[in-house]
Amino acid sequence: MPENDFDVVVVGAGPAGSCAAIEAARSGLRTLLLERGPFPGSKNMYGGVVYPRILDDLIPEWWNEAPLQRWVTRRSTMVLTDTQALTVDFRNEAWAAPPYNGATAHRPEFDRWLADHAVAAGATLLCDTTVTGLLRGEARRSGRVVTGVRTDRPDGDVTASVVIACDGVNSFIAKEAGLYGTPNPKDFTLGVKETLALPRQVIDQRFGVRDLEGVDIEIIGCTGGINGGGFVYTNLESIAVGVVLKLTSLAAQTTRPEEIIARMKRHAAIAPLVEGGELVEYSAHLIPEAGLRMMPEMTGNGLLIAGDAAALCLAAGIWLEGVNFAMGSGRYAGQTAVEAIAAGDVSQRGLRGYASRLSDTFVLRDHRKLRRAPELVLGDRVQHLYPSMITGMAERMFRVDNPSPKPGLRRIFREERKRAGVSRRALLRDSRDAFRSFG
Amino acid sequence: MIAACIKSIDDRSTHGLSPADEAAIEMALRHGEATGHTVIAVTVGGARADRGLRVALASGVKTAIRVDAPNDTESAAVAAALAPVVAHSATVWCGDYSADRGTGSVPAFLAAQLRRQQALGLISAEFVDPLRVTRRLDGGRREVLRITGPAVLSVEGSIARLRRASLRPALAAQSAEVLPYGTTVVPSGKTSPPAVRPYRPRARVLPAPSGATALDRLRVLTDSSAAPEPGETIEAGPAEAAARIIEVLRGWGYLELAE
Ligand SMILES: Cc1cc2nc3c(=O)[nH]c(=O)nc-3n(C[C@H](O)[C@H](O)[C@H](O)COP(=O)(O)OP(=O)(O)OC[C@H]3O[C@@H](n4cnc5c(N)ncnc54)[C@H](O)[C@@H]3O)c2cc1C
């Protein structure tokens, strides 16, 4: 048999793909990183915050070189009704100094920077090249095995010992390999985002930050009748305003996503933040939302799946973390390929180290811990009843109704629960679920 | 040798080659195939501009050369940097605008630097001998030109679509060497660009204006109130009409240079 063109072919130069390629190339493997866009990150959008802790040992002091916008030092969670807002606001100055925590970043810049590290490590990066299928052969012991990929270029087949699919949400490679069941629209949300340009000082003033500090606001109750959530993030000279909408719920009605964003932007709590911003970008992307429930099998013979392609994005209400899960799983996939190639066994068995790496680290542990969260957060009660109950309680607590005396908290709670139409049983069940999910 | 001069942009909002620059690569390659000449690609810019050159290499360009310069170098300086590199290329193909919406003036500056003919904003080209090209003019008109000597040409993006590189050449191009300017490029043959200057009709000798005073003479020279020379309508066969037109043009002094 002629030698393979490469040891490892990585499909997709997003955070998962570049990290897989860095690991493989640094171990001396002949690594090819294929990207369909004209450059890494050109096709990628997201809300806006990355948590690069997982890069600490891969790119030491990444914070000195990564193209980041602002360090997130304020995290707010906002509960909205049409006319009210209750915000829990946390500020931590330590997050604006090494080793930092999260930062807003533009994906075209961030993804390119990561891919440059893969190239520096010796990987070959080829853009403008779409993978259109898997090459397969027969191995004596393991049966059918992936032997490479077919691309859309003339004479475009490339062979490799291991293919790592990092082709993002709704991975066609994972599907072609038969690792996914039929996709269920219930498991996806649609993320829609507007980027609004504003002068730097205006952002500093409106969001109460200085220098390179930034804000991450997660919002619930801002998506009208559609189940979902919203966000506002600060970049250096722009803000990202968007919503994440449950696909089935969006499809069941006629309001368009841009109208939902427009309505959110008109809310009294949001309008002063976004006023005067010039729309410079509008984008939309699917998010694999269902976590553990929708994850495919992640290894095949000669094949590993990482990042959104494996539905590893953590979308659990106040957490929307996909990039770090992509980088983590990409790294583990790269390490597993190195190990399997060295051992001369790239069968599913030979690649089983991947499953244990995912299982033993934050990648699957967080998902397991938060497995009930997506359903809970996107459930009808959290979406449509609790916001009104919570803001109603706040209103009663702060309202001065003289000459009536202040009502007790327990009474407010009972009355507001009833007014919002929440049964005691449902509330108990949800509290238990919330405690289990987040506790 | 045939050269394609391209500009590869690399900032946050724009990236890569313009359709016009891609078309320039394609036209240079087709021209090379038609004439058997080697095709080179040249850019003036920072290291990031190598990406554009690699696109050219993947598509079949033999040599890629980059003259190191800041990305915001102005057109005249870019042309001055390009000139020595493409001096031995009989035909230089450029795009008529770059991905960052340049003015399209580099090819014109380059033609001036090399003292060559130029044909800018081409929308078609036929690889016959001599090269036949079409330019877009105002009002939907076209100008068809025959290019006989060394020339600088710029093309609109619509003229051709860059061929899709096969996988192997595309891979090879990622690791191919981009020559920094300074490396000697061996010329393929001797070409001596002719001196081409803009056309200027020769001065005609006019009889001195008549008039008693200076003011009168000035009036004779400048007065438009005098009845203009009536136009002449010729009703004749093509040969006879052409002969009359030539006679009149000669009378006006327009054909002296050609003769
Ligand atoms: C609106 C929205 C907001 C989000 N907010 C956040 C956030 O704030 N923080 C966070 O951490 N995460 C966020 N996420 C999630 C995050 O964007 C993803 O989890 C992350 O991008 C996954 O990385 P990846 O490398 O797996 O896939 P991707 O980033 O999707 O990269 C896949 C790459 O593969 C390429 N590709 C695909 N198919 C092919 C093919 N056939 N051939 C060649 N190349 C191919 C694509 O062009 C792309 O470059 C958000 C997502 C959305 C939609």
XYZ file of N, CA and C in Angstrom, chain B residues 31-252:
666
model
N -2.419 33.757 -21.582
C -1.474 34.372 -22.503
C -0.207 33.527 -22.586
N 0.227 33.057 -21.410
C 1.417 32.194 -21.372
C 1.189 30.904 -22.139
N -0.001 30.328 -21.971
C -0.307 29.082 -22.679
C -0.339 29.317 -24.187
N -0.873 30.473 -24.597
C -1.000 30.755 -26.023
C 0.353 31.034 -26.668
N 1.282 31.579 -25.876
C 2.548 31.998 -26.476
C 3.730 31.135 -26.043
N 3.507 30.268 -25.081
C 4.601 29.431 -24.592
C 5.552 30.169 -23.656
N 5.166 31.339 -23.201
C 6.032 32.084 -22.274
C 5.795 31.672 -20.824
N 6.829 31.851 -20.028
C 6.718 31.599 -18.592
C 5.932 32.740 -17.942
N 5.140 32.399 -16.921
C 4.346 33.424 -16.240
C 4.831 33.589 -14.801
N 5.059 34.827 -14.418
C 5.430 35.103 -13.031
C 4.352 35.979 -12.386
N 4.291 35.924 -11.048
C 3.362 36.799 -10.330
C 4.173 37.659 -9.373
N 3.806 38.922 -9.312
C 4.571 39.856 -8.482
C 3.615 40.643 -7.600
N 4.031 40.873 -6.360
C 3.243 41.743 -5.500
C 4.176 42.641 -4.719
N 3.661 43.774 -4.297
C 4.411 44.683 -3.427
C 3.627 44.746 -2.128
N 4.231 44.314 -1.035
C 3.482 44.336 0.220
C 4.225 43.610 1.322
N 3.535 43.434 2.454
C 4.121 42.750 3.601
C 4.009 41.239 3.447
N 4.534 40.518 4.448
C 4.597 39.054 4.363
C 3.217 38.418 4.161
N 2.166 39.073 4.718
C 0.821 38.517 4.589
C 0.372 38.441 3.128
N 0.989 39.270 2.283
C 0.603 39.305 0.869
C 1.024 38.026 0.144
N 1.869 37.232 0.797
C 2.270 35.952 0.192
C 1.060 35.075 -0.109
N -0.002 35.250 0.683
C -1.190 34.418 0.458
C -1.709 34.574 -0.958
N -1.742 35.801 -1.439
C -2.212 36.061 -2.799
C -1.292 35.407 -3.814
N 0.009 35.479 -3.537
C 0.973 34.867 -4.466
C 0.793 33.350 -4.494
N 0.436 32.783 -3.354
C 0.250 31.319 -3.316
C -0.972 30.898 -4.132
N -1.963 31.763 -4.175
C -3.114 31.484 -5.043
C -2.623 31.410 -6.495
N -1.758 32.361 -6.868
C -1.232 32.390 -8.229
C -0.380 31.144 -8.496
N 0.455 30.782 -7.527
C 1.306 29.593 -7.691
C 0.454 28.339 -7.860
N -0.594 28.233 -7.037
C -1.464 27.054 -7.117
C -2.103 26.951 -8.489
N -2.383 28.093 -9.091
C -3.076 28.086 -10.382
C -2.147 27.821 -11.559
N -0.842 27.868 -11.327
C 0.060 27.504 -12.417
C 1.153 28.506 -12.719
N 1.171 29.619 -11.989
C 2.246 30.589 -12.173
C 3.567 29.954 -11.723
N 4.641 30.194 -12.479
C 5.898 29.482 -12.194
C 6.672 30.071 -11.033
N 6.733 31.396 -10.988
C 7.553 32.040 -9.975
C 6.751 33.141 -9.307
N 6.900 33.261 -7.998
C 6.211 34.329 -7.273
C 7.244 35.208 -6.606
N 7.082 36.485 -6.761
C 8.062 37.433 -6.223
C 7.326 38.483 -5.403
N 7.865 38.760 -4.229
C 7.282 39.826 -3.417
C 8.316 40.891 -3.117
N 7.986 42.117 -3.423
C 8.834 43.239 -3.036
C 8.309 43.712 -1.695
N 9.147 43.633 -0.679
C 8.684 43.954 0.663
C 8.428 45.452 0.789
N 7.254 45.796 1.248
C 6.900 47.203 1.409
C 5.712 47.277 2.342
N 5.521 48.413 2.992
C 4.330 48.548 3.837
C 3.078 48.442 2.973
N 1.988 48.003 3.583
C 0.782 47.757 2.803
C 0.127 49.026 2.256
N 0.421 50.167 2.893
C -0.265 51.373 2.428
C 0.609 52.209 1.493
N 1.594 51.565 0.874
C 2.453 52.287 -0.070
C 1.599 52.878 -1.191
N 1.892 54.119 -1.580
C 1.042 54.748 -2.591
C 1.383 54.252 -3.992
N 0.428 54.483 -4.893
C 0.479 53.864 -6.213
C 1.790 54.104 -6.970
N 2.267 55.349 -6.982
C 3.469 55.653 -7.759
C 4.651 54.853 -7.229
N 4.731 54.740 -5.894
C 5.846 54.010 -5.297
C 5.706 52.513 -5.562
N 4.457 52.019 -5.551
C 4.237 50.604 -5.860
C 4.703 50.325 -7.287
N 4.342 51.219 -8.205
C 4.740 51.036 -9.604
C 6.264 51.073 -9.730
N 6.892 51.992 -8.983
C 8.345 52.098 -9.046
C 8.995 50.816 -8.529
N 8.349 50.190 -7.527
C 8.896 48.946 -6.978
C 8.683 47.788 -7.955
N 7.575 47.821 -8.662
C 7.263 46.736 -9.605
C 8.143 46.819 -10.854
N 8.426 48.039 -11.292
C 9.042 48.245 -12.604
C 10.281 47.379 -12.860
N 11.275 47.405 -11.959
C 12.460 46.597 -12.270
C 12.163 45.096 -12.300
N 11.161 44.671 -11.516
C 10.876 43.235 -11.444
C 10.228 42.743 -12.742
N 9.398 43.584 -13.348
C 8.682 43.140 -14.545
C 9.285 43.721 -15.826
N 10.452 44.348 -15.687
C 11.049 45.016 -16.854
C 11.272 44.049 -18.013
N 11.500 42.775 -17.700
C 11.779 41.808 -18.764
C 10.532 41.062 -19.220
N 9.412 41.391 -18.654
C 8.177 40.742 -19.077
C 7.545 41.574 -20.188
N 7.362 40.946 -21.356
C 6.849 41.691 -22.505
C 5.451 42.214 -22.218
N 4.631 41.384 -21.591
C 3.288 41.838 -21.258
C 3.087 41.736 -19.752
N 2.535 42.776 -19.179
C 2.250 42.792 -17.744
C 0.744 42.922 -17.578
N 0.141 41.945 -16.901
C -1.305 41.974 -16.650
C -1.553 42.420 -15.215
N -2.441 43.387 -15.047
C -2.806 43.830 -13.696
C -4.332 43.812 -13.587
N -4.828 43.796 -12.345
C -6.258 43.995 -12.149
C -6.529 45.493 -12.174
N -7.738 45.906 -12.519
C -7.947 47.355 -12.584
C -8.385 47.954 -11.243
N -8.564 47.108 -10.227
C -8.723 47.621 -8.872
C -8.402 46.496 -7.911
N -7.967 46.852 -6.698
C -7.614 45.827 -5.721
C -8.780 45.596 -4.775
N -8.634 44.606 -3.907
C -9.737 44.249 -3.015
C -10.074 45.389 -2.059
N -9.128 46.297 -1.838
C -9.430 47.430 -0.953
C -9.854 48.659 -1.764
N -10.453 48.406 -2.936
C -10.994 49.481 -3.769
C -9.956 50.529 -4.088
N -8.860 50.088 -4.639
C -7.816 51.028 -5.037
C -8.292 51.871 -6.203
N -7.425 52.787 -6.626
C -7.831 53.697 -7.698
C -7.574 53.098 -9.069
N -6.838 52.011 -9.140
C -6.526 51.435 -10.442
C -5.410 52.191 -11.138
N -4.662 52.999 -10.378
C -3.651 53.833 -11.034
C -2.291 53.156 -11.142
N -2.084 52.057 -10.399
C -0.766 51.411 -10.451
C -0.378 51.013 -11.879
N -1.279 50.366 -12.658
C -0.873 49.988 -14.021
C -0.472 51.205 -14.863
N -1.165 52.304 -14.683
C -0.822 53.497 -15.459
C 0.550 54.029 -15.061
N 0.786 54.088 -13.749
C 2.110 54.521 -13.282
C 3.193 53.576 -13.796
N 2.861 52.295 -13.780
C 3.846 51.293 -14.192
C 4.191 51.461 -15.673
N 3.166 51.681 -16.495
C 3.400 51.881 -17.929
C 4.294 53.101 -18.134
N 4.029 54.132 -17.348
C 4.843 55.342 -17.480
C 6.281 55.064 -17.073
N 6.438 54.351 -15.967
C 7.780 54.001 -15.482
C 8.560 53.224 -16.530
N 7.866 52.268 -17.162
C 8.540 51.386 -18.125
C 8.555 52.000 -19.520
N 7.941 53.157 -19.683
C 7.799 53.842 -20.964
C 7.194 52.879 -21.983
N 6.058 52.332 -21.616
C 5.382 51.375 -22.471
C 3.988 51.832 -22.818
N 3.406 51.159 -23.799
C 2.004 51.399 -24.087
C 1.177 50.802 -22.955
N -0.021 51.352 -22.784
C -0.921 50.814 -21.772
C -2.309 50.661 -22.364
N -3.034 49.680 -21.877
C -4.444 49.551 -22.229
C -5.132 49.134 -20.939
N -5.973 50.016 -20.432
C -6.494 49.808 -19.074
C -7.988 49.508 -19.084
N -8.393 48.710 -18.119
C -9.814 48.395 -17.970
C -10.322 47.514 -19.093
N -9.580 46.460 -19.426
C -9.982 45.593 -20.539
C -11.140 44.692 -20.133
N -12.015 44.452 -21.112
C -13.123 43.542 -20.834
C -13.064 42.290 -21.703
N -12.152 42.285 -22.676
C -11.921 41.023 -23.379
C -10.558 41.062 -24.051
N -10.028 39.905 -24.325
C -8.734 39.819 -25.007
C -8.729 38.558 -25.845
N -8.202 38.680 -27.072
C -8.047 37.494 -27.928
C -6.567 37.284 -28.124
N -6.161 36.049 -27.879
C -4.729 35.769 -27.980
C -4.354 35.433 -29.413
N -4.489 36.426 -30.298
C -4.040 36.280 -31.679
C -2.795 37.148 -31.799
N -2.133 37.100 -32.917
C -0.945 37.921 -33.079
C -1.247 39.027 -34.079
N -1.222 40.291 -33.718
C -0.962 40.786 -32.376
C -2.204 40.675 -31.482
N -1.911 40.729 -30.182
C -2.955 40.620 -29.157
C -4.064 41.653 -29.415
N -5.317 41.203 -29.376
C -6.450 42.096 -29.635
C -7.250 42.243 -28.351
N -7.396 43.459 -27.888
C -8.095 43.653 -26.614
C -9.223 44.670 -26.772
N -10.210 44.587 -25.893
C -11.332 45.521 -25.928
C -11.438 46.256 -24.602
N -11.607 47.569 -24.702
C -11.795 48.396 -23.503
C -13.216 48.916 -23.459
N -13.680 49.144 -22.275
C -14.992 49.756 -22.104
C -14.825 51.274 -22.158
N -15.645 51.939 -22.958
C -15.618 53.403 -22.972
C -16.941 53.918 -22.414
N -17.006 55.223 -22.226
C -18.256 55.816 -21.730
C -19.377 55.592 -22.735
N -20.580 55.642 -22.246
C -21.741 55.598 -23.127
C -21.920 54.262 -23.813
N -21.435 53.199 -23.189
C -21.647 51.863 -23.753
C -20.778 51.580 -24.971
N -19.845 52.490 -25.281
C -18.995 52.237 -26.446
C -17.813 51.343 -26.088
N -17.196 50.776 -27.088
C -16.043 49.893 -26.898
C -14.881 50.394 -27.732
N -13.696 50.125 -27.268
C -12.519 50.459 -28.056
C -11.732 49.167 -28.256
N -11.457 48.844 -29.498
C -10.694 47.625 -29.775
C -9.277 48.029 -30.146
N -8.318 47.432 -29.467
C -6.916 47.816 -29.678
C -6.096 46.604 -30.075
N -5.080 46.850 -30.890
C -4.119 45.784 -31.156
C -2.830 46.135 -30.430
N -2.341 45.187 -29.640
C -1.156 45.458 -28.830
C 0.039 44.856 -29.558
N 0.910 45.710 -30.043
C 2.004 45.193 -30.857
C 3.303 45.032 -30.068
N 3.589 45.933 -29.163
C 4.868 45.824 -28.449
C 4.650 45.484 -26.999
N 5.670 45.619 -26.181
C 5.521 45.411 -24.745
C 4.481 46.363 -24.188
N 3.688 45.876 -23.269
C 2.581 46.697 -22.800
C 2.224 46.364 -21.368
N 1.578 47.315 -20.730
C 0.970 47.076 -19.416
C -0.544 47.092 -19.629
N -1.194 46.019 -19.235
C -2.631 45.897 -19.441
C -3.308 45.748 -18.085
N -4.468 46.363 -17.918
C -5.237 46.053 -16.716
C -6.612 45.554 -17.139
N -7.146 44.639 -16.330
C -8.387 43.969 -16.724
C -9.468 44.172 -15.675
N -10.702 44.205 -16.118
C -11.828 44.183 -15.192
C -12.030 42.749 -14.707
N -12.665 42.620 -13.557
C -12.870 41.285 -12.987
C -13.716 40.387 -13.867
N -14.557 40.993 -14.686
C -15.490 40.200 -15.491
C -14.817 39.504 -16.662
N -13.567 39.835 -16.940
C -12.934 39.328 -18.171
C -12.713 37.810 -18.112
N -12.432 37.302 -16.935
C -12.188 35.856 -16.828
C -12.274 35.448 -15.376
N -12.593 34.226 -15.138
C -12.625 33.690 -13.786
C -11.377 32.849 -13.588
N -10.715 33.061 -12.463
C -9.484 32.298 -12.215
C -9.804 30.814 -12.118
N -9.004 30.004 -12.806
C -9.220 28.553 -12.796
C -9.099 28.003 -11.365
N -9.788 26.930 -11.073
C -9.721 26.325 -9.743
C -8.517 25.404 -9.720
N -7.611 25.658 -8.785
C -6.387 24.864 -8.729
C -6.685 23.451 -8.252
N -6.026 22.477 -8.843
C -6.140 21.102 -8.360
C -5.512 21.001 -6.980
N -5.847 19.913 -6.292
C -5.398 19.785 -4.902
C -3.871 19.764 -4.764
N -3.199 18.940 -5.593
C -1.733 18.800 -5.397
C -0.995 20.124 -5.606
N -1.245 20.810 -6.752
C -0.575 22.108 -6.904
C -0.947 23.077 -5.783
N -2.206 23.012 -5.323
C -2.616 23.914 -4.242
C -1.821 23.613 -2.976
N -1.628 22.325 -2.696
C -0.833 21.945 -1.518
C 0.611 22.373 -1.700
N 1.158 22.110 -2.911
C 2.560 22.454 -3.163
C 2.765 23.956 -3.008
N 1.764 24.729 -3.426
C 1.906 26.190 -3.365
C 2.008 26.687 -1.929
N 1.431 25.926 -0.965
C 1.464 26.376 0.429
C 2.888 26.375 0.972
N 3.725 25.473 0.420
C 5.091 25.437 0.938
C 6.095 25.953 -0.087
N 5.615 26.353 -1.278
C 6.532 26.863 -2.299
C 7.192 28.142 -1.799
N 8.360 28.396 -2.349
C 9.090 29.573 -1.903
C 8.602 30.799 -2.657
N 8.343 31.854 -1.924
C 8.065 33.136 -2.561
C 9.379 33.888 -2.586
N 9.832 34.258 -3.784
C 11.136 34.908 -3.874
C 11.029 36.343 -3.388
N 11.929 36.714 -2.486
C 11.942 38.116 -2.114
C 12.574 38.883 -3.267
N 12.181 40.117 -3.478
C 12.782 40.838 -4.581
C 14.254 41.044 -4.294
N 15.044 40.879 -5.335
C 16.485 40.926 -5.152
C 17.046 39.678 -5.781
N 16.261 38.599 -5.780
C 16.654 37.380 -6.465
C 16.600 37.657 -7.964
N 17.606 37.175 -8.676
C 17.643 37.469 -10.105
C 16.600 36.639 -10.833
N 15.827 37.288 -11.645
C 14.870 36.592 -12.489
C 15.471 36.592 -13.890
N 15.704 35.395 -14.447
C 16.380 35.324 -15.740
C 15.407 35.720 -16.845
N 15.739 36.729 -17.629
C 14.830 37.136 -18.694
C 14.757 36.082 -19.795
N 13.593 35.938 -20.401
C 13.423 34.881 -21.395
C 13.915 35.319 -22.764
N 14.001 36.566 -23.054
C 14.484 37.000 -24.363
C 14.723 38.487 -24.309
N 15.307 39.004 -25.381
C 15.617 40.428 -25.353
C 14.417 41.220 -25.847
N 13.993 42.152 -25.076
C 12.930 43.021 -25.550
C 13.390 44.438 -25.301
N 13.258 45.269 -26.323
C 13.610 46.663 -26.093
C 12.355 47.493 -26.304
N 11.817 47.981 -25.227
C 10.571 48.742 -25.357
C 10.773 49.970 -26.238
N 9.907 50.181 -27.239
C 10.029 51.378 -28.058
C 9.562 52.584 -27.270
N 10.082 53.728 -27.633
C 9.642 54.938 -26.957
C 8.273 55.327 -27.511
N 7.296 55.304 -26.678
C 5.962 55.689 -27.132
C 5.551 56.936 -26.374
N 5.244 57.985 -27.152
C 4.819 59.226 -26.505
C 3.382 59.538 -26.897
N 2.702 60.315 -26.113
C 1.351 60.672 -26.521
C 1.380 61.429 -27.857
N 0.367 61.281 -28.670
C 0.317 61.897 -29.989
C 0.048 63.390 -29.887
N 0.886 64.163 -30.547
C 0.656 65.615 -30.590
C 0.737 66.077 -32.041
N -0.363 66.615 -32.584
C -0.278 67.100 -33.962
C 0.753 68.226 -34.067
N 1.450 68.265 -35.201
C 2.470 69.287 -35.342
C 1.824 70.664 -35.522
N 2.535 71.700 -35.133
C 1.997 73.052 -35.293
C 1.841 73.382 -36.779
N 0.788 74.105 -37.093
C 0.576 74.513 -38.489
C 1.001 75.963 -38.660
N 1.462 76.288 -39.870
C 1.811 77.686 -40.126
C 0.557 78.414 -40.598
N 0.193 79.457 -39.890
C -0.990 80.231 -40.269
C -0.545 81.617 -40.758
N -1.264 82.149 -41.745
C -0.925 83.515 -42.156
C -1.215 84.490 -41.019
N -0.426 85.501 -40.937
C -0.622 86.500 -39.889
C -1.981 87.143 -40.063
N -2.688 87.379 -38.965
C -4.008 87.987 -39.087
C -3.897 89.419 -39.621
N -4.867 89.787 -40.407
C -4.819 91.140 -40.960
C -5.631 92.072 -40.063
N -5.287 93.331 -40.041
C -5.992 94.300 -39.215
C -5.065 95.458 -38.938
N -5.670 96.636 -38.786
C -4.850 97.837 -38.629
C -4.280 97.923 -37.221
N -5.119 97.635 -36.236
C -4.639 97.775 -34.854
C -4.449 96.382 -34.237
N -3.769 96.344 -33.148
C -3.547 95.077 -32.429
C -4.896 94.470 -32.036
N -5.813 95.366 -31.621
C -7.120 94.882 -31.202
C -7.849 94.200 -32.364
N -7.748 94.814 -33.550
C -8.396 94.213 -34.722
C -7.811 92.833 -35.003
N -6.493 92.774 -34.933
C -5.839 91.492 -35.249
C -6.233 90.418 -34.221
N -6.343 90.862 -32.989
C -6.760 89.930 -31.937
C -8.170 89.417 -32.211
N -9.019 90.363 -32.668
C -10.401 89.983 -32.978
C -10.432 88.920 -34.058
N -9.599 89.163 -35.094
C -9.593 88.198 -36.195
C -9.206 86.814 -35.682
N -8.241 86.788 -34.774
C -7.777 85.492 -34.240
C -8.824 84.812 -33.357
N -9.540 85.623 -32.599
C -10.368 85.006 -31.556
C -11.863 85.136 -31.790
N -12.279 85.977 -32.706
C -13.702 86.274 -32.806
C -14.506 85.075 -33.294
N -15.461 84.725 -32.480
C -16.296 83.605 -32.889
C -17.581 84.085 -33.542
N -17.755 85.445 -33.591
C -18.987 85.943 -34.201
C -18.932 85.803 -35.718
N -17.718 85.694 -36.246
C -17.590 85.477 -37.683
C -18.228 84.138 -38.035
N -18.771 84.043 -39.198
C -19.428 82.797 -39.606
C -18.424 81.651 -39.587
N -18.773 80.547 -38.941
C -17.833 79.428 -38.900
C -17.723 78.788 -40.281
N -16.628 78.132 -40.486
C -16.464 77.411 -41.751
C -17.560 76.367 -41.844
N -18.313 76.377 -42.910
C -19.409 75.406 -42.975
C -18.872 73.989 -43.077
N -19.574 73.055 -42.492
C -19.185 71.651 -42.603
C -19.404 71.180 -44.031
N -18.769 70.099 -44.386
C -18.895 69.601 -45.755
C -19.523 68.221 -45.715
N -20.567 68.033 -46.470
C -21.167 66.708 -46.561
C -20.746 66.073 -47.881
N -20.143 64.916 -47.761
C -19.681 64.257 -48.981
C -20.669 63.168 -49.358
N -21.146 63.218 -50.549
C -21.960 62.112 -51.038
C -21.160 61.411 -52.112
N -20.591 60.285 -51.758
C -19.717 59.597 -52.719
C -19.555 58.155 -52.288
N -18.949 57.350 -53.104
C -18.646 55.958 -52.767
C -17.579 55.936 -51.684
N -17.406 54.803 -50.958
C -16.460 54.734 -49.841
C -15.046 55.174 -50.223
N -14.535 54.690 -51.347
C -13.148 54.990 -51.708
C -12.982 56.485 -51.934
N -13.931 57.050 -52.668
C -13.854 58.470 -53.006
C -13.991 59.312 -51.729
N -14.950 58.912 -50.865
C -15.171 59.642 -49.614
C -13.921 59.607 -48.755
N -13.314 58.404 -48.651
C -12.105 58.273 -47.834
C -11.009 59.178 -48.374
N -10.866 59.233 -49.714
C -9.825 60.059 -50.316
C -10.046 61.525 -49.952
N -11.333 61.957 -49.965
C -11.644 63.352 -49.646
C -11.348 63.658 -48.173
N -11.697 62.688 -47.301
C -11.437 62.896 -45.854
C -9.934 63.046 -45.615
N -9.154 62.187 -46.283
C -7.703 62.257 -46.095
C -7.170 63.601 -46.591
N -7.728 64.016 -47.711
C -7.290 65.298 -48.276
C -7.535 66.432 -47.280
N -8.750 66.418 -46.708
C -9.088 67.474 -45.758
C -8.201 67.404 -44.515
N -8.031 66.175 -43.972
C -7.192 66.022 -42.775
C -5.769 66.508 -43.054
N -5.295 66.199 -44.277
C -3.934 66.620 -44.627
C -3.888 68.140 -44.649
N -4.952 68.733 -45.222
C -5.026 70.187 -45.276
C -4.983 70.792 -43.878
N -5.599 70.142 -42.942
C -5.597 70.636 -41.561
C -4.300 70.312 -40.834
